[in-house]
CSV table of C-alpha atoms in Angstrom, one decimal:
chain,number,residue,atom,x,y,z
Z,1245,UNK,CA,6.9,222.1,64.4
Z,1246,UNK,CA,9.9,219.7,64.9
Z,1247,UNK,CA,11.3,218.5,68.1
Z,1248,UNK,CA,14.1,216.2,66.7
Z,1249,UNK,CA,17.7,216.3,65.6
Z,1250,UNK,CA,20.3,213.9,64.5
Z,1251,UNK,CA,21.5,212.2,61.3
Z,1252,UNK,CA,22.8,208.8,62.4
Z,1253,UNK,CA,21.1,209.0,66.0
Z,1254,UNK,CA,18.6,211.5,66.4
Z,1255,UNK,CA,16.6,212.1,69.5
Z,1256,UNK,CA,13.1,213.7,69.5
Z,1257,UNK,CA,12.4,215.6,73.0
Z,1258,UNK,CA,8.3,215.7,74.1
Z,1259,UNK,CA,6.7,216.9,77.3
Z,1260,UNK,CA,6.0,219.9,79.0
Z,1261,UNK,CA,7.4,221.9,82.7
Z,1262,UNK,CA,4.0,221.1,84.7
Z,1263,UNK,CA,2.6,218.0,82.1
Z,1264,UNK,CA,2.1,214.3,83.5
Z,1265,UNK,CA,5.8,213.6,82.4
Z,1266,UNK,CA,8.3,214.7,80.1
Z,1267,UNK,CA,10.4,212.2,78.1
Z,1268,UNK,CA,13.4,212.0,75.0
Z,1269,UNK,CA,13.2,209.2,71.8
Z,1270,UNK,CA,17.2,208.1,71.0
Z,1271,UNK,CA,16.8,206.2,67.8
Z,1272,UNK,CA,19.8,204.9,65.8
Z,1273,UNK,CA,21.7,203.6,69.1
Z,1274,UNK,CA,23.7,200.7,67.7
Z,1275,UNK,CA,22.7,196.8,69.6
Z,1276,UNK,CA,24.0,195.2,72.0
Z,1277,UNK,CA,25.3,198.3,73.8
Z,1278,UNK,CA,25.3,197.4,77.9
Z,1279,UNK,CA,23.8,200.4,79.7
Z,1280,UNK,CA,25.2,201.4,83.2
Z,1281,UNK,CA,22.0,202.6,85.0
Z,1282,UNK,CA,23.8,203.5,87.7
Z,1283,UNK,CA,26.0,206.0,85.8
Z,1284,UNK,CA,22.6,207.4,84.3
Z,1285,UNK,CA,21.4,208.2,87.9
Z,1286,UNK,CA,24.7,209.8,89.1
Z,1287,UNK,CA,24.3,212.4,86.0
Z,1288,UNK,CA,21.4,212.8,86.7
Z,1289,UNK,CA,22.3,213.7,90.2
Z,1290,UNK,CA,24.5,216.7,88.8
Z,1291,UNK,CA,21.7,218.0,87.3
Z,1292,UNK,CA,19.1,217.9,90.2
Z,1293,UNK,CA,18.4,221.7,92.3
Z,1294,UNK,CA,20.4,221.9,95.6
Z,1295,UNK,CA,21.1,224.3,98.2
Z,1296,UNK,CA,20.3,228.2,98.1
Z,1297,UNK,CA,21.2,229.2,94.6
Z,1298,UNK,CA,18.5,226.3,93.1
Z,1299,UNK,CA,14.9,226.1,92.7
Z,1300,UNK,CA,12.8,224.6,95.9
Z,1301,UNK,CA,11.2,222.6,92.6
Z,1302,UNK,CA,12.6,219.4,93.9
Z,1303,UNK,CA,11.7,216.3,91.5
Z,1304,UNK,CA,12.9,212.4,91.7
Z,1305,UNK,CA,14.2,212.6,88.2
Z,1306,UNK,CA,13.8,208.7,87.9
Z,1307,UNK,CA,14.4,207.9,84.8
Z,1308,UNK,CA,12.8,204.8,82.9
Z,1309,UNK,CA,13.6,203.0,79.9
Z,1310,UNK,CA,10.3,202.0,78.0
Z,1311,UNK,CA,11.6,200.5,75.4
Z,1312,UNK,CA,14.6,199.8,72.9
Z,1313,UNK,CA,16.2,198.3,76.0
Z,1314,UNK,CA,16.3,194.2,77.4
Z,1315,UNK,CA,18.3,191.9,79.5
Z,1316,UNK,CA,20.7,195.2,80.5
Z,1317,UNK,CA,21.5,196.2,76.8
Z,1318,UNK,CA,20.2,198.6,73.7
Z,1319,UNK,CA,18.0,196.3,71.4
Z,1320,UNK,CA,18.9,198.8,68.4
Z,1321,UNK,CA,15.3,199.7,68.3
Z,1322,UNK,CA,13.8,203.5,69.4
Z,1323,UNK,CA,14.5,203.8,72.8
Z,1324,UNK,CA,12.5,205.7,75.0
Z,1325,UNK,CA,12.9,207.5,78.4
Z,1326,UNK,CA,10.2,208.8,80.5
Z,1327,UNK,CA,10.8,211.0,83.6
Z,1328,UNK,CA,7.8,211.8,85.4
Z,1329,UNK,CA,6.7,215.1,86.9
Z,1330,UNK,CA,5.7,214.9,90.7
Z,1331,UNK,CA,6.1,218.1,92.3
Z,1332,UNK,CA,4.5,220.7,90.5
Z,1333,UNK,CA,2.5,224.0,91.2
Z,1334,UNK,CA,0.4,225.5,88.3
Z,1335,UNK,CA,-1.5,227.6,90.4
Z,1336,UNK,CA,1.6,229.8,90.9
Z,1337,UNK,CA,1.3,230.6,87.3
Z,1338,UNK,CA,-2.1,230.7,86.4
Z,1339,UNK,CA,-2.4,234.5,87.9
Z,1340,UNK,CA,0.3,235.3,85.6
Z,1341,UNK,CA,-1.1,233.3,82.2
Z,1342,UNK,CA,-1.2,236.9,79.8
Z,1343,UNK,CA,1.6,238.6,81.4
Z,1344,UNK,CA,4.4,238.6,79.3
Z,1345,UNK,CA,7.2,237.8,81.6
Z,1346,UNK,CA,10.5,239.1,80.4
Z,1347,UNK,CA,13.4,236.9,79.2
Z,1348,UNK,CA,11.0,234.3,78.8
Z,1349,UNK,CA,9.5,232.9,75.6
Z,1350,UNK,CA,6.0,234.0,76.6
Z,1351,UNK,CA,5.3,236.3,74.0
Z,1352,UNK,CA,6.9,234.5,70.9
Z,1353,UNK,CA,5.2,231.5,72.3
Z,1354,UNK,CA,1.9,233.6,72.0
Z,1355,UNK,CA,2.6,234.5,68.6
Z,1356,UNK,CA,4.0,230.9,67.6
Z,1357,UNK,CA,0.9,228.8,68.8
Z,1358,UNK,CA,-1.9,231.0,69.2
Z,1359,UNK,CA,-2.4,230.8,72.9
Z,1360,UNK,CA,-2.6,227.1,72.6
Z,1361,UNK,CA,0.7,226.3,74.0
Z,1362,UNK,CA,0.8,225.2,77.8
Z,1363,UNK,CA,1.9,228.1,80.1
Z,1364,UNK,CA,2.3,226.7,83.1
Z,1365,UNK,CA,6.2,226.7,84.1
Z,1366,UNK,CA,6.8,227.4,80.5
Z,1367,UNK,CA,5.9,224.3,78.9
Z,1368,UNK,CA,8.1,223.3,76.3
Z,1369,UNK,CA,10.5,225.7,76.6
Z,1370,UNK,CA,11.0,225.3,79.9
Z,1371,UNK,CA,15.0,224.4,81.4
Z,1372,UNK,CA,12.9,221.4,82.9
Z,1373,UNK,CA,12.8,219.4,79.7
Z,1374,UNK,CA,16.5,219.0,79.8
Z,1375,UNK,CA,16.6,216.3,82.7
Z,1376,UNK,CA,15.7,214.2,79.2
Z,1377,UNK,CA,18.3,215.1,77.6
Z,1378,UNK,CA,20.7,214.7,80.6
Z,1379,UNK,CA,19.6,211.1,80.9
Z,1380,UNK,CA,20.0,210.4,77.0
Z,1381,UNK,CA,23.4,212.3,77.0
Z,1382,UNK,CA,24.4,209.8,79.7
Z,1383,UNK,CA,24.3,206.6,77.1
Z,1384,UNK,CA,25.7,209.0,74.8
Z,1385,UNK,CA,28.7,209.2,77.1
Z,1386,UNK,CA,29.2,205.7,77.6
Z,1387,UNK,CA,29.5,204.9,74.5
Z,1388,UNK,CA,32.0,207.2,74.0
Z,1389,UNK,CA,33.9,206.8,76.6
Z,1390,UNK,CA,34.3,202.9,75.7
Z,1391,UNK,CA,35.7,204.6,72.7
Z,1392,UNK,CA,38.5,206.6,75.2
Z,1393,UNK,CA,36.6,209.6,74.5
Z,1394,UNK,CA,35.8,211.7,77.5
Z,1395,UNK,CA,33.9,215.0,78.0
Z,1396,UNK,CA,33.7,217.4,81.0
Z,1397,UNK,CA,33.3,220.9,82.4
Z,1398,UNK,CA,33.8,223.8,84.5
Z,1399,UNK,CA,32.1,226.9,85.6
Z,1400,UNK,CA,34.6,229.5,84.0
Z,1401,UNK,CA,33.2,232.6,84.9
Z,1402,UNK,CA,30.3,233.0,87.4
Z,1403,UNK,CA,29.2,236.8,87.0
Z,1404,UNK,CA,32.7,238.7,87.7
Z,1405,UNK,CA,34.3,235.8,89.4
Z,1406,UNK,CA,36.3,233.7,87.7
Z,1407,UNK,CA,37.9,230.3,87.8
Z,1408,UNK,CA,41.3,229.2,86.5
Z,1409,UNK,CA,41.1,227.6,82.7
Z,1410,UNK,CA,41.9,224.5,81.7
Z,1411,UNK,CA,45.5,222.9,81.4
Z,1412,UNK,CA,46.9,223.1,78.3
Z,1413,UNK,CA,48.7,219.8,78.3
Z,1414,UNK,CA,46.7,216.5,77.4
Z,1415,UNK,CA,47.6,214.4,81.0
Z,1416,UNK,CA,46.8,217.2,83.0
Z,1417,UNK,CA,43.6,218.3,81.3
Z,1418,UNK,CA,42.0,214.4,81.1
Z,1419,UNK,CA,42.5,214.3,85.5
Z,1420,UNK,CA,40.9,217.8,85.2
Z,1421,UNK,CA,38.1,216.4,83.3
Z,1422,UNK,CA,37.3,213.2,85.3
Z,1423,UNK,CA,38.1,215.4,88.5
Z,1424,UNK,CA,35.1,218.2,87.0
Z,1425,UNK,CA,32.6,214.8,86.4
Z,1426,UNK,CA,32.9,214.0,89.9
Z,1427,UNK,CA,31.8,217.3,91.5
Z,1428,UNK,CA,28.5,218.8,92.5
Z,1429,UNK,CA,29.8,222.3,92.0
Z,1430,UNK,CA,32.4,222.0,89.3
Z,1431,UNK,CA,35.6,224.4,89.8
Z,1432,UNK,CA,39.3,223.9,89.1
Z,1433,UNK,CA,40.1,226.3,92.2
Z,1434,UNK,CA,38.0,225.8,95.4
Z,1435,UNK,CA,38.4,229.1,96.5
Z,1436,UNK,CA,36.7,230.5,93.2
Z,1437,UNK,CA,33.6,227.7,94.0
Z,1438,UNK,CA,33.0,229.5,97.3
Z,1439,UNK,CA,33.2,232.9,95.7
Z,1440,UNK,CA,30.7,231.7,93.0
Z,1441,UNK,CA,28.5,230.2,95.2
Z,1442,UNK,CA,28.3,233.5,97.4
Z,1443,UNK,CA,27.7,235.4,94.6
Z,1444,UNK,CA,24.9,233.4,94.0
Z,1445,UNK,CA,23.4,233.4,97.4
Z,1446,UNK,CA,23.7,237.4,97.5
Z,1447,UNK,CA,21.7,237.5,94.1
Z,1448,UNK,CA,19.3,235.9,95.5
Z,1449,UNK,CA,18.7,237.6,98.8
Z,1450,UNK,CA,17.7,240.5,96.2
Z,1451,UNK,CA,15.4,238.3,94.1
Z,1452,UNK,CA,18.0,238.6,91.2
Z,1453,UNK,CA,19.8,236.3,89.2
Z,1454,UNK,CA,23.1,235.8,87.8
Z,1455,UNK,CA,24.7,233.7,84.6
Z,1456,UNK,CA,28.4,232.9,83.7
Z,1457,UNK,CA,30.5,230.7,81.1
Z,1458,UNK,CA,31.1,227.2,81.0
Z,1459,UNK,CA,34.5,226.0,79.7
Z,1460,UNK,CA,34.2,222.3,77.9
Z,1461,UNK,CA,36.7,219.6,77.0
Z,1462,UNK,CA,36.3,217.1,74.8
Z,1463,UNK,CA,39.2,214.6,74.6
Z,1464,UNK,CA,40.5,211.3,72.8
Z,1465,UNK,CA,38.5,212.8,69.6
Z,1466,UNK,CA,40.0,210.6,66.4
Z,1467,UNK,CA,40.7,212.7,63.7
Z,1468,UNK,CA,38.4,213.3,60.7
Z,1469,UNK,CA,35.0,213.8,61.6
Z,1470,UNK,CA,33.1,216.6,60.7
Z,1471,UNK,CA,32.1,218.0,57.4
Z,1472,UNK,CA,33.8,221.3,55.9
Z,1473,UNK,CA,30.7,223.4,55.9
Z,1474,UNK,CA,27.3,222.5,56.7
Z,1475,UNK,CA,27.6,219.1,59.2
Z,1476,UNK,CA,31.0,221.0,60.5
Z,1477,UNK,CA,32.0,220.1,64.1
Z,1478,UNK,CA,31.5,223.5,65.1
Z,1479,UNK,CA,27.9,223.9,63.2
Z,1480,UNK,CA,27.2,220.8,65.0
Z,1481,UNK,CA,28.1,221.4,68.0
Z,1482,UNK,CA,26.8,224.9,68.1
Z,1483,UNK,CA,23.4,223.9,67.4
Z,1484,UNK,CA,23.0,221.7,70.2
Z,1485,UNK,CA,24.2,224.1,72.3
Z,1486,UNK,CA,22.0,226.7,71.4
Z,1487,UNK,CA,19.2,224.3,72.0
Z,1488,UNK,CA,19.6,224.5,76.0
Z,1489,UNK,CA,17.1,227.6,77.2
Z,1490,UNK,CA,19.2,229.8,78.5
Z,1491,UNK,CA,22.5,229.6,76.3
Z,1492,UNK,CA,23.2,232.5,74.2
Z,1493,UNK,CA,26.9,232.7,73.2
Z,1494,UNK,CA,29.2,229.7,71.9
Z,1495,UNK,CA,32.8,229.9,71.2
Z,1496,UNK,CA,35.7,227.7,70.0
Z,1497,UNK,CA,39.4,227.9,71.6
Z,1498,UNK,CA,40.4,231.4,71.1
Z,1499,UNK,CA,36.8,232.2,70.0
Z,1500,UNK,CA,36.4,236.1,70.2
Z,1501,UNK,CA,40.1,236.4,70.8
Z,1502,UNK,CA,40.6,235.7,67.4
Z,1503,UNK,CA,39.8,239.3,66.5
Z,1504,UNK,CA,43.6,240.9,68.6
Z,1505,UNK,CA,45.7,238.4,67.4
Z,1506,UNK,CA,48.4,238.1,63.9
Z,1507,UNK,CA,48.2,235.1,62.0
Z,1508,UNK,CA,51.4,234.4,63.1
Z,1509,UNK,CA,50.1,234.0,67.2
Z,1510,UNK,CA,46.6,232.0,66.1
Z,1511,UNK,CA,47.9,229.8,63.8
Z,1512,UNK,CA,49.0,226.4,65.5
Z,1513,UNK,CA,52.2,225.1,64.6
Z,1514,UNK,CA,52.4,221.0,63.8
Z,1515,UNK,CA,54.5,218.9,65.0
Z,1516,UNK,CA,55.5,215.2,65.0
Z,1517,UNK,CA,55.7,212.7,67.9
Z,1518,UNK,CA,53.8,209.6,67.9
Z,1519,UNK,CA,51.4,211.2,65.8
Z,1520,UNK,CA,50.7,214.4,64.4
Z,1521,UNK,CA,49.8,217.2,66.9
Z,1522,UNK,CA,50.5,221.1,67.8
Z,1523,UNK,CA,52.0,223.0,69.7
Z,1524,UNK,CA,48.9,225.3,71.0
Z,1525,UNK,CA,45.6,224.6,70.2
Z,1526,UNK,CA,44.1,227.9,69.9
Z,1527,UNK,CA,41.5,226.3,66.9
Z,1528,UNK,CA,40.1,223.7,69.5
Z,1529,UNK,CA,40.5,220.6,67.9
Z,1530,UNK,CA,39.0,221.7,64.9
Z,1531,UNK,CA,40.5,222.9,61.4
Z,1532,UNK,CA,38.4,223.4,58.2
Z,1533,UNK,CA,35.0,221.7,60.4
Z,1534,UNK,CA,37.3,218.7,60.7
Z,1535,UNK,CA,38.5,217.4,64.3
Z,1536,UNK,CA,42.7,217.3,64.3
Z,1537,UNK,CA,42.7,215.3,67.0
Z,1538,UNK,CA,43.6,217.8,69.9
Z,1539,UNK,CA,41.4,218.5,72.7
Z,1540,UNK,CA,38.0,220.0,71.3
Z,1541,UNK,CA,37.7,223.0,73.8
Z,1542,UNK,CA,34.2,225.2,73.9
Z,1543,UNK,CA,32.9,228.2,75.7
Z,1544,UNK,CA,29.1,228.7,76.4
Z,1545,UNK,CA,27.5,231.6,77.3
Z,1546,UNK,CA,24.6,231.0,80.5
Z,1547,UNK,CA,22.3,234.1,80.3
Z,1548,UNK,CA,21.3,235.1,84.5
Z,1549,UNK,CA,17.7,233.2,84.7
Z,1550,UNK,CA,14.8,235.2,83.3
Z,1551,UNK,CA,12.9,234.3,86.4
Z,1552,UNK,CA,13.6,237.0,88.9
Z,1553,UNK,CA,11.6,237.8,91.7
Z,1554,UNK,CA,12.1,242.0,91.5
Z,1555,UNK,CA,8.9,243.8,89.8
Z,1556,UNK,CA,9.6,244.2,86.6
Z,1557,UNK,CA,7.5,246.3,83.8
Z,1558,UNK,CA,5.3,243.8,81.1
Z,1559,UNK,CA,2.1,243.7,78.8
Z,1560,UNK,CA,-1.3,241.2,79.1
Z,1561,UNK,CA,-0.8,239.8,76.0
Z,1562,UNK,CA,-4.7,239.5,76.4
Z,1563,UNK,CA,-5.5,243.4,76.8
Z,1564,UNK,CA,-2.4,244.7,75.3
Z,1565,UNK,CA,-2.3,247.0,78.6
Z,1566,UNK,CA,1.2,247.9,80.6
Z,1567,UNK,CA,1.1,246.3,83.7
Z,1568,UNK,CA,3.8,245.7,86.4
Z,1569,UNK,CA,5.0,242.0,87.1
Z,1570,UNK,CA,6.1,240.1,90.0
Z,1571,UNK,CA,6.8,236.5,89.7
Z,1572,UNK,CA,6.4,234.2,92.6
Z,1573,UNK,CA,7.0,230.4,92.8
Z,1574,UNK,CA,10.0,228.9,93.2
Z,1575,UNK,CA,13.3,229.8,90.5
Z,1576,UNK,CA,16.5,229.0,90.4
Z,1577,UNK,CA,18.7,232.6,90.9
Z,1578,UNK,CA,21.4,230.5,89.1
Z,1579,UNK,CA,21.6,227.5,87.0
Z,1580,UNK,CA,25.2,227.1,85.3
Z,1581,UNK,CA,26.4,225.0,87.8
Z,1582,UNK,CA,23.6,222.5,87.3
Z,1583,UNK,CA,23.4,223.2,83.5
Z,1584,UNK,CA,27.1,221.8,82.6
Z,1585,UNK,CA,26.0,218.4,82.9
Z,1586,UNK,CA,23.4,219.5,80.4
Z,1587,UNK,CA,26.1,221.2,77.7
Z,1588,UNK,CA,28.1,217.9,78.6
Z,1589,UNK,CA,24.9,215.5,77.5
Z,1590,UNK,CA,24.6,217.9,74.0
Z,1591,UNK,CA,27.9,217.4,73.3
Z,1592,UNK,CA,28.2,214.1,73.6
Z,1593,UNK,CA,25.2,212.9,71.4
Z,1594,UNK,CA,26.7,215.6,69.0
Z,1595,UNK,CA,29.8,213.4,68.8
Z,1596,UNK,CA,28.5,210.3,68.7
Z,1597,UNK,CA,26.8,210.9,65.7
Z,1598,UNK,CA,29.2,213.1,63.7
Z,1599,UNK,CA,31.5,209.8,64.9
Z,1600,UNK,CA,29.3,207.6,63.3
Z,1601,UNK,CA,29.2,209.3,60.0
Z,1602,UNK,CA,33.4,208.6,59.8
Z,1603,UNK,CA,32.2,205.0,60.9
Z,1604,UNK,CA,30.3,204.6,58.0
Z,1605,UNK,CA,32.2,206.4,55.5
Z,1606,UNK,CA,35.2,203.9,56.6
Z,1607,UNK,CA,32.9,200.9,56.2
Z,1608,UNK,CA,31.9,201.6,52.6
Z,1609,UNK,CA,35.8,202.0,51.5
């Protein structure tokens, strides 16, 4: 049973959906870092349901710091973050407690724990437990960015609706970045936003859901990090990505696309001019697991949430009998527009530490 990752930071999640309070461990964060607060709660903010096309689960989300933290900065010691859970409604799932709900991780968590595991809004698995994450990924991304590394995103594709991609060029793609961080609902074009959004809203007047692609940029990466197989960026990266419930495809610049084009159009040519760069970046950054120095450029995958409200055909895990299943409570008929702050959080503690492992390789030469 592990709940951790990291090699130079690592961060342990605990808690469940419906539990007194969920929370995340960072340890390794360096001392004497100065923590915005303020930033935390605006990230935070991204990630919080709003409107039609969000849960009616509305929680504070205030985030405290229990320890590793004095005076304003990181102490360099374990630093812990609780988020309390205020508004929840077990009963809308005890009912429901042995039937298998599909999409969900109710039957592999039956046959992972035994029946011990806590059911109610889907415990540990639940999307809930990634405020903590959100709230860690915030320090993550100050750091960074003190570094001049910045990290944003954009709802790409929103069931068949889809939003331009980013620039190609490096000034026009950091003001599309910061631009992304500041919005609730973050598209390049703000027609597409209000196509998405109705999209959304019609899913839901027929208790369905839908899913879609985020499209992240990473930029100001220094070149050299990453390992060439195992610690790669992209095995990095990955992993953390396929830790959000919910995510099941990740891809790297041309990704998939790889597969109709000659060497010839994928390769990226090099060039010199105050540094070494090229002239597309079709390999995202990243050649042999090993950032280049170009913007790091990823595509997630959001599957439509498993939590519809249409009957749907099940098993009691209890009785083994077919039944028929209709969930009621309160689910969000889409979540990629308040998951991209999550995808941005992941990324950025992946970073950090694969940018700490160049740190230390540099000090020991």
């Amino acid at each position: 049973m592990k709940n951790n990752f990291g090699t130079n930071i690592s961060m342990t999640l605990f808690g469940e959906s419906h539990g007194p309070a969920i929370g995340i461990v960072l340890d390794g964060l360096p001392a004497g870092f100065k923590i915005d607060e303020t930033r935390i709660a605006s990230d935070m903010e991204k990630r919080k349901a709003k409107g039609k096309i969000s849960t009616q689960r509305h929680e504070a989300d205030g985030v405290q710091i229990i320890s590793g933290y004095f005076n304003g900065y990181t102490t360099g010691t374990a630093l812990t973050i609780l988020i309390q859970n205020q508004n929840t409604k077990s009963k809308d799932y005890a009912s429901i407690q042995y039937r298998l709900r599909p999409g969900h991780a109710d039957y592999t968590a039956f046959e992972k724990y035994n029946g011990f595991q806590d059911y109610r809004g889907g415990g540990h698995f639940s999307g809930r437990l990634t405020a903590c994450i959100v709230a860690a990924g915030s320090i993550c991304r100050q750091i960074l960015e003190q570094q001049g590394i910045f990290i944003g995103s954009h709802i790409e594709q929103l069931y068949t609706e889809k939003d331009e991609s980013f620039a190609k060029d490096y000034e026009s793609l950091v003001e599309q970045i910061h631009a992304m961080n500041q919005k609730e609902f973050a598209t390049i074009n703000e027609e597409a936003g209000i196509k998405m959004n109705a999209i959304a809203e019609e899913a839901a007047s027929q208790g369905d859901s839908v899913g879609g692609i985020l499209e992240s940029a990473i930029v100001g990466v220094p070149t050299g990090i990453g390992e060439p197989f195992f610690d790669s960026c992209e095995s990095i990266l990955s992993h953390l990505l396929f830790s959000i419930p919910a995510v099941k495809g990740v891809s790297f610049g041309e990704g998939f696309g790889f597969a109709s084009m000659l060497g010839s159009q994928a390769n990226d040519s090099l060039y010199y001019d105050n540094g070494m760069k090229t002239k597309t970046n079709n390999n995202a950054g990243i050649n042999g697991g090993i950032s280049n120095g170009m913007p790091i450029v990823i595509h997630t995958c959001i599957k439509p949430t498993p939590s519809i409200f249409k009957e749907q055909d099940s098993v009691d895990y209890k009785t083994k009998e077919n039944v028929k299943l209709q969930i009621q409570g309160r689910h969000d008929p889409c979540i990629i527009h308040r998951a991209r702050v999550v995808v941005d959080s992941v990324l950025a503690f992946g970073i950090l530490d694969l940018w700490m492992s160049k740190k230390a390789s540099e000090g020991l030469v």
